[in-house]
Short mmCIF file of N, CA and C in Angstrom, two decimals:
data_model
loop_
_atom_site.label_atom_id
_atom_site.label_comp_id
_atom_site.label_asym_id
_atom_site.label_seq_id
_atom_site.Cartn_x
_atom_site.Cartn_y
_atom_site.Cartn_z
N MET A 1 -9.10 2.62 4.80
CA MET A 1 -8.65 3.94 4.38
C MET A 1 -8.94 4.92 5.50
N ILE A 2 -7.96 5.73 5.82
CA ILE A 2 -8.11 6.77 6.83
C ILE A 2 -8.09 8.12 6.10
N LYS A 3 -9.11 8.94 6.36
CA LYS A 3 -9.19 10.25 5.73
C LYS A 3 -9.19 11.32 6.81
N GLY A 4 -8.62 12.46 6.48
CA GLY A 4 -8.60 13.56 7.42
C GLY A 4 -8.16 14.84 6.75
N LYS A 5 -8.03 15.87 7.57
CA LYS A 5 -7.64 17.18 7.08
C LYS A 5 -6.78 17.84 8.15
N THR A 6 -5.72 18.51 7.71
CA THR A 6 -4.86 19.23 8.64
C THR A 6 -5.51 20.56 9.00
N LYS A 7 -4.92 21.26 9.95
CA LYS A 7 -5.44 22.55 10.39
C LYS A 7 -5.45 23.59 9.27
N THR A 8 -4.54 23.43 8.30
CA THR A 8 -4.48 24.39 7.19
C THR A 8 -5.35 23.98 6.02
N GLY A 9 -6.02 22.82 6.14
CA GLY A 9 -6.93 22.38 5.10
C GLY A 9 -6.40 21.35 4.14
N PHE A 10 -5.21 20.82 4.37
CA PHE A 10 -4.69 19.78 3.49
C PHE A 10 -5.45 18.49 3.76
N ALA A 11 -6.15 17.98 2.75
CA ALA A 11 -6.92 16.74 2.87
C ALA A 11 -6.00 15.57 2.54
N PHE A 12 -6.06 14.53 3.36
CA PHE A 12 -5.22 13.36 3.14
C PHE A 12 -6.02 12.09 3.26
N GLU A 13 -5.53 11.05 2.60
CA GLU A 13 -6.07 9.70 2.69
C GLU A 13 -4.89 8.77 2.85
N LEU A 14 -4.96 7.89 3.84
CA LEU A 14 -3.88 6.95 4.09
C LEU A 14 -4.43 5.54 4.20
N GLU A 15 -3.73 4.60 3.66
CA GLU A 15 -4.04 3.20 3.92
C GLU A 15 -3.59 2.91 5.34
N GLU A 16 -4.40 2.20 6.11
CA GLU A 16 -4.04 1.90 7.50
C GLU A 16 -2.72 1.15 7.59
N ALA A 17 -2.42 0.32 6.59
CA ALA A 17 -1.19 -0.47 6.61
C ALA A 17 0.06 0.41 6.60
N VAL A 18 -0.07 1.64 6.09
CA VAL A 18 1.07 2.57 6.05
C VAL A 18 1.63 2.79 7.46
N LEU A 19 0.76 2.79 8.44
CA LEU A 19 1.17 3.09 9.80
C LEU A 19 1.81 1.90 10.51
N ASP A 20 1.61 0.70 9.97
CA ASP A 20 2.18 -0.51 10.56
C ASP A 20 3.52 -0.80 9.91
N ASN A 21 4.50 0.05 10.20
CA ASN A 21 5.79 -0.02 9.53
C ASN A 21 6.88 0.39 10.51
N MET A 22 7.72 -0.54 10.86
CA MET A 22 8.79 -0.25 11.82
C MET A 22 9.75 0.81 11.29
N GLU A 23 9.95 0.86 9.99
CA GLU A 23 10.82 1.90 9.43
C GLU A 23 10.21 3.29 9.65
N LEU A 24 8.88 3.38 9.62
CA LEU A 24 8.22 4.63 9.93
C LEU A 24 8.45 5.01 11.39
N VAL A 25 8.34 4.03 12.27
CA VAL A 25 8.61 4.28 13.70
C VAL A 25 10.05 4.76 13.88
N ASP A 26 10.98 4.12 13.19
CA ASP A 26 12.38 4.54 13.27
C ASP A 26 12.55 5.99 12.79
N ALA A 27 11.90 6.33 11.68
CA ALA A 27 12.01 7.68 11.15
C ALA A 27 11.38 8.69 12.10
N LEU A 28 10.25 8.34 12.69
CA LEU A 28 9.62 9.23 13.68
C LEU A 28 10.54 9.43 14.88
N ALA A 29 11.18 8.36 15.32
CA ALA A 29 12.14 8.48 16.42
C ALA A 29 13.30 9.38 16.02
N GLY A 30 13.73 9.27 14.77
CA GLY A 30 14.80 10.13 14.27
C GLY A 30 14.42 11.59 14.30
N MET A 31 13.14 11.88 14.03
CA MET A 31 12.67 13.26 14.08
C MET A 31 12.75 13.80 15.50
N GLN A 32 12.53 12.95 16.47
CA GLN A 32 12.59 13.37 17.87
C GLN A 32 14.02 13.45 18.37
N GLY A 33 14.91 12.79 17.69
CA GLY A 33 16.30 12.74 18.11
C GLY A 33 17.17 13.70 17.34
N ASP A 34 18.23 13.16 16.80
CA ASP A 34 19.26 13.99 16.19
C ASP A 34 19.35 13.86 14.67
N ASP A 35 18.28 13.39 14.03
CA ASP A 35 18.32 13.21 12.58
C ASP A 35 17.37 14.18 11.89
N PRO A 36 17.87 15.32 11.48
CA PRO A 36 17.00 16.32 10.85
C PRO A 36 16.46 15.87 9.49
N LEU A 37 17.05 14.86 8.89
CA LEU A 37 16.61 14.38 7.58
C LEU A 37 15.49 13.34 7.68
N ALA A 38 15.17 12.91 8.89
CA ALA A 38 14.14 11.90 9.08
C ALA A 38 12.77 12.38 8.60
N LEU A 39 12.53 13.67 8.65
CA LEU A 39 11.24 14.21 8.22
C LEU A 39 10.94 13.81 6.78
N SER A 40 11.93 13.86 5.92
CA SER A 40 11.73 13.49 4.52
C SER A 40 11.26 12.05 4.40
N ALA A 41 11.86 11.15 5.15
CA ALA A 41 11.46 9.74 5.12
C ALA A 41 10.05 9.56 5.64
N VAL A 42 9.70 10.28 6.70
CA VAL A 42 8.35 10.18 7.27
C VAL A 42 7.32 10.63 6.23
N VAL A 43 7.55 11.75 5.61
CA VAL A 43 6.62 12.27 4.61
C VAL A 43 6.46 11.27 3.47
N ARG A 44 7.55 10.74 3.00
CA ARG A 44 7.52 9.77 1.90
C ARG A 44 6.75 8.51 2.29
N MET A 45 7.00 7.98 3.50
CA MET A 45 6.34 6.75 3.93
C MET A 45 4.85 6.96 4.22
N VAL A 46 4.51 8.09 4.77
CA VAL A 46 3.12 8.34 5.14
C VAL A 46 2.27 8.72 3.93
N LEU A 47 2.77 9.62 3.09
CA LEU A 47 1.97 10.15 2.00
C LEU A 47 2.23 9.51 0.65
N GLY A 48 3.39 8.90 0.47
CA GLY A 48 3.70 8.31 -0.83
C GLY A 48 3.62 9.35 -1.93
N PRO A 49 2.94 9.04 -3.03
CA PRO A 49 2.85 9.99 -4.14
C PRO A 49 2.13 11.30 -3.79
N ALA A 50 1.31 11.28 -2.75
CA ALA A 50 0.60 12.50 -2.35
C ALA A 50 1.54 13.53 -1.70
N ARG A 51 2.78 13.15 -1.52
CA ARG A 51 3.78 14.07 -0.96
C ARG A 51 3.84 15.35 -1.80
N GLY A 52 3.78 15.21 -3.11
CA GLY A 52 3.82 16.38 -3.99
C GLY A 52 2.66 17.33 -3.75
N ALA A 53 1.49 16.79 -3.46
CA ALA A 53 0.32 17.63 -3.18
C ALA A 53 0.53 18.41 -1.88
N LEU A 54 1.15 17.78 -0.90
CA LEU A 54 1.45 18.49 0.35
C LEU A 54 2.46 19.59 0.09
N TYR A 55 3.48 19.30 -0.70
CA TYR A 55 4.47 20.32 -1.01
C TYR A 55 3.81 21.53 -1.69
N GLU A 56 2.91 21.26 -2.63
CA GLU A 56 2.21 22.36 -3.31
C GLU A 56 1.33 23.12 -2.34
N HIS A 57 0.75 22.41 -1.38
CA HIS A 57 -0.13 23.05 -0.40
C HIS A 57 0.61 24.08 0.44
N VAL A 58 1.88 23.82 0.76
CA VAL A 58 2.63 24.74 1.64
C VAL A 58 3.62 25.61 0.88
N ARG A 59 3.71 25.43 -0.43
CA ARG A 59 4.70 26.18 -1.23
C ARG A 59 4.48 27.69 -1.08
N THR A 60 5.57 28.41 -0.88
CA THR A 60 5.50 29.86 -0.73
C THR A 60 5.46 30.54 -2.11
N GLU A 61 5.19 31.84 -2.10
CA GLU A 61 5.13 32.58 -3.35
C GLU A 61 6.46 32.55 -4.11
N ASP A 62 7.56 32.44 -3.37
CA ASP A 62 8.87 32.40 -4.04
C ASP A 62 9.29 30.99 -4.43
N GLY A 63 8.38 30.01 -4.28
CA GLY A 63 8.64 28.65 -4.76
C GLY A 63 9.23 27.69 -3.75
N ARG A 64 9.50 28.15 -2.54
CA ARG A 64 10.10 27.26 -1.54
C ARG A 64 9.03 26.41 -0.85
N VAL A 65 9.47 25.25 -0.36
CA VAL A 65 8.63 24.38 0.47
C VAL A 65 9.28 24.40 1.86
N PRO A 66 8.76 25.21 2.77
CA PRO A 66 9.40 25.38 4.07
C PRO A 66 9.38 24.09 4.92
N VAL A 67 10.52 23.77 5.46
CA VAL A 67 10.64 22.57 6.30
C VAL A 67 9.70 22.67 7.50
N ASN A 68 9.64 23.82 8.13
CA ASN A 68 8.77 23.97 9.30
C ASN A 68 7.30 23.74 8.95
N ALA A 69 6.88 24.17 7.78
CA ALA A 69 5.49 23.97 7.36
C ALA A 69 5.20 22.49 7.15
N ILE A 70 6.14 21.77 6.53
CA ILE A 70 5.95 20.33 6.32
C ILE A 70 5.92 19.62 7.66
N SER A 71 6.81 19.99 8.55
CA SER A 71 6.84 19.38 9.88
C SER A 71 5.51 19.58 10.61
N GLN A 72 4.96 20.78 10.53
CA GLN A 72 3.68 21.06 11.18
C GLN A 72 2.55 20.26 10.56
N GLU A 73 2.56 20.15 9.24
CA GLU A 73 1.52 19.38 8.55
C GLU A 73 1.57 17.91 8.96
N ILE A 74 2.77 17.34 9.05
CA ILE A 74 2.89 15.94 9.46
C ILE A 74 2.42 15.77 10.90
N MET A 75 2.75 16.71 11.77
CA MET A 75 2.27 16.63 13.15
C MET A 75 0.75 16.71 13.17
N ASP A 76 0.18 17.57 12.34
CA ASP A 76 -1.28 17.68 12.26
C ASP A 76 -1.92 16.39 11.75
N ILE A 77 -1.27 15.75 10.78
CA ILE A 77 -1.79 14.48 10.27
C ILE A 77 -1.83 13.44 11.38
N PHE A 78 -0.74 13.31 12.12
CA PHE A 78 -0.71 12.32 13.19
C PHE A 78 -1.69 12.69 14.31
N GLU A 79 -1.85 13.97 14.56
CA GLU A 79 -2.83 14.39 15.56
C GLU A 79 -4.24 14.03 15.09
N ALA A 80 -4.53 14.27 13.81
CA ALA A 80 -5.85 13.95 13.27
C ALA A 80 -6.11 12.44 13.30
N LEU A 81 -5.08 11.64 13.13
CA LEU A 81 -5.25 10.19 13.17
C LEU A 81 -5.70 9.72 14.54
N GLY A 82 -5.33 10.46 15.57
CA GLY A 82 -5.67 10.05 16.93
C GLY A 82 -7.04 10.49 17.39
N LYS A 83 -7.72 11.32 16.60
CA LYS A 83 -9.03 11.84 17.01
C LYS A 83 -10.14 10.89 16.55
N PRO A 84 -11.07 10.58 17.43
CA PRO A 84 -12.20 9.75 17.01
C PRO A 84 -13.02 10.46 15.95
N GLY A 85 -13.58 9.70 15.05
CA GLY A 85 -14.43 10.27 14.01
C GLY A 85 -13.66 10.72 12.79
N LYS A 86 -12.35 10.65 12.80
CA LYS A 86 -11.56 11.06 11.64
C LYS A 86 -11.36 9.89 10.68
N ASN A 87 -11.62 8.69 11.09
CA ASN A 87 -11.41 7.51 10.22
C ASN A 87 -12.59 7.32 9.32
#
């Protein structure tokens, strides 16, 4: 189990096996390329059911879940995964 926290305070727990997934690699590549919808697949594959908690974490007062906020949170999660002492 990998545990961490994003810069905004979203706490996450991931099974290490989640990261060993070629479809996740493909979706991450899509985020870097020309597939704006790849972010949704990445969030689903990385967080699974905890996706809803992330959405609530970034939800605005008017009820929206900003795409940029989700994108930043996912980048923070992957950044936290690379730091020693976060596992």
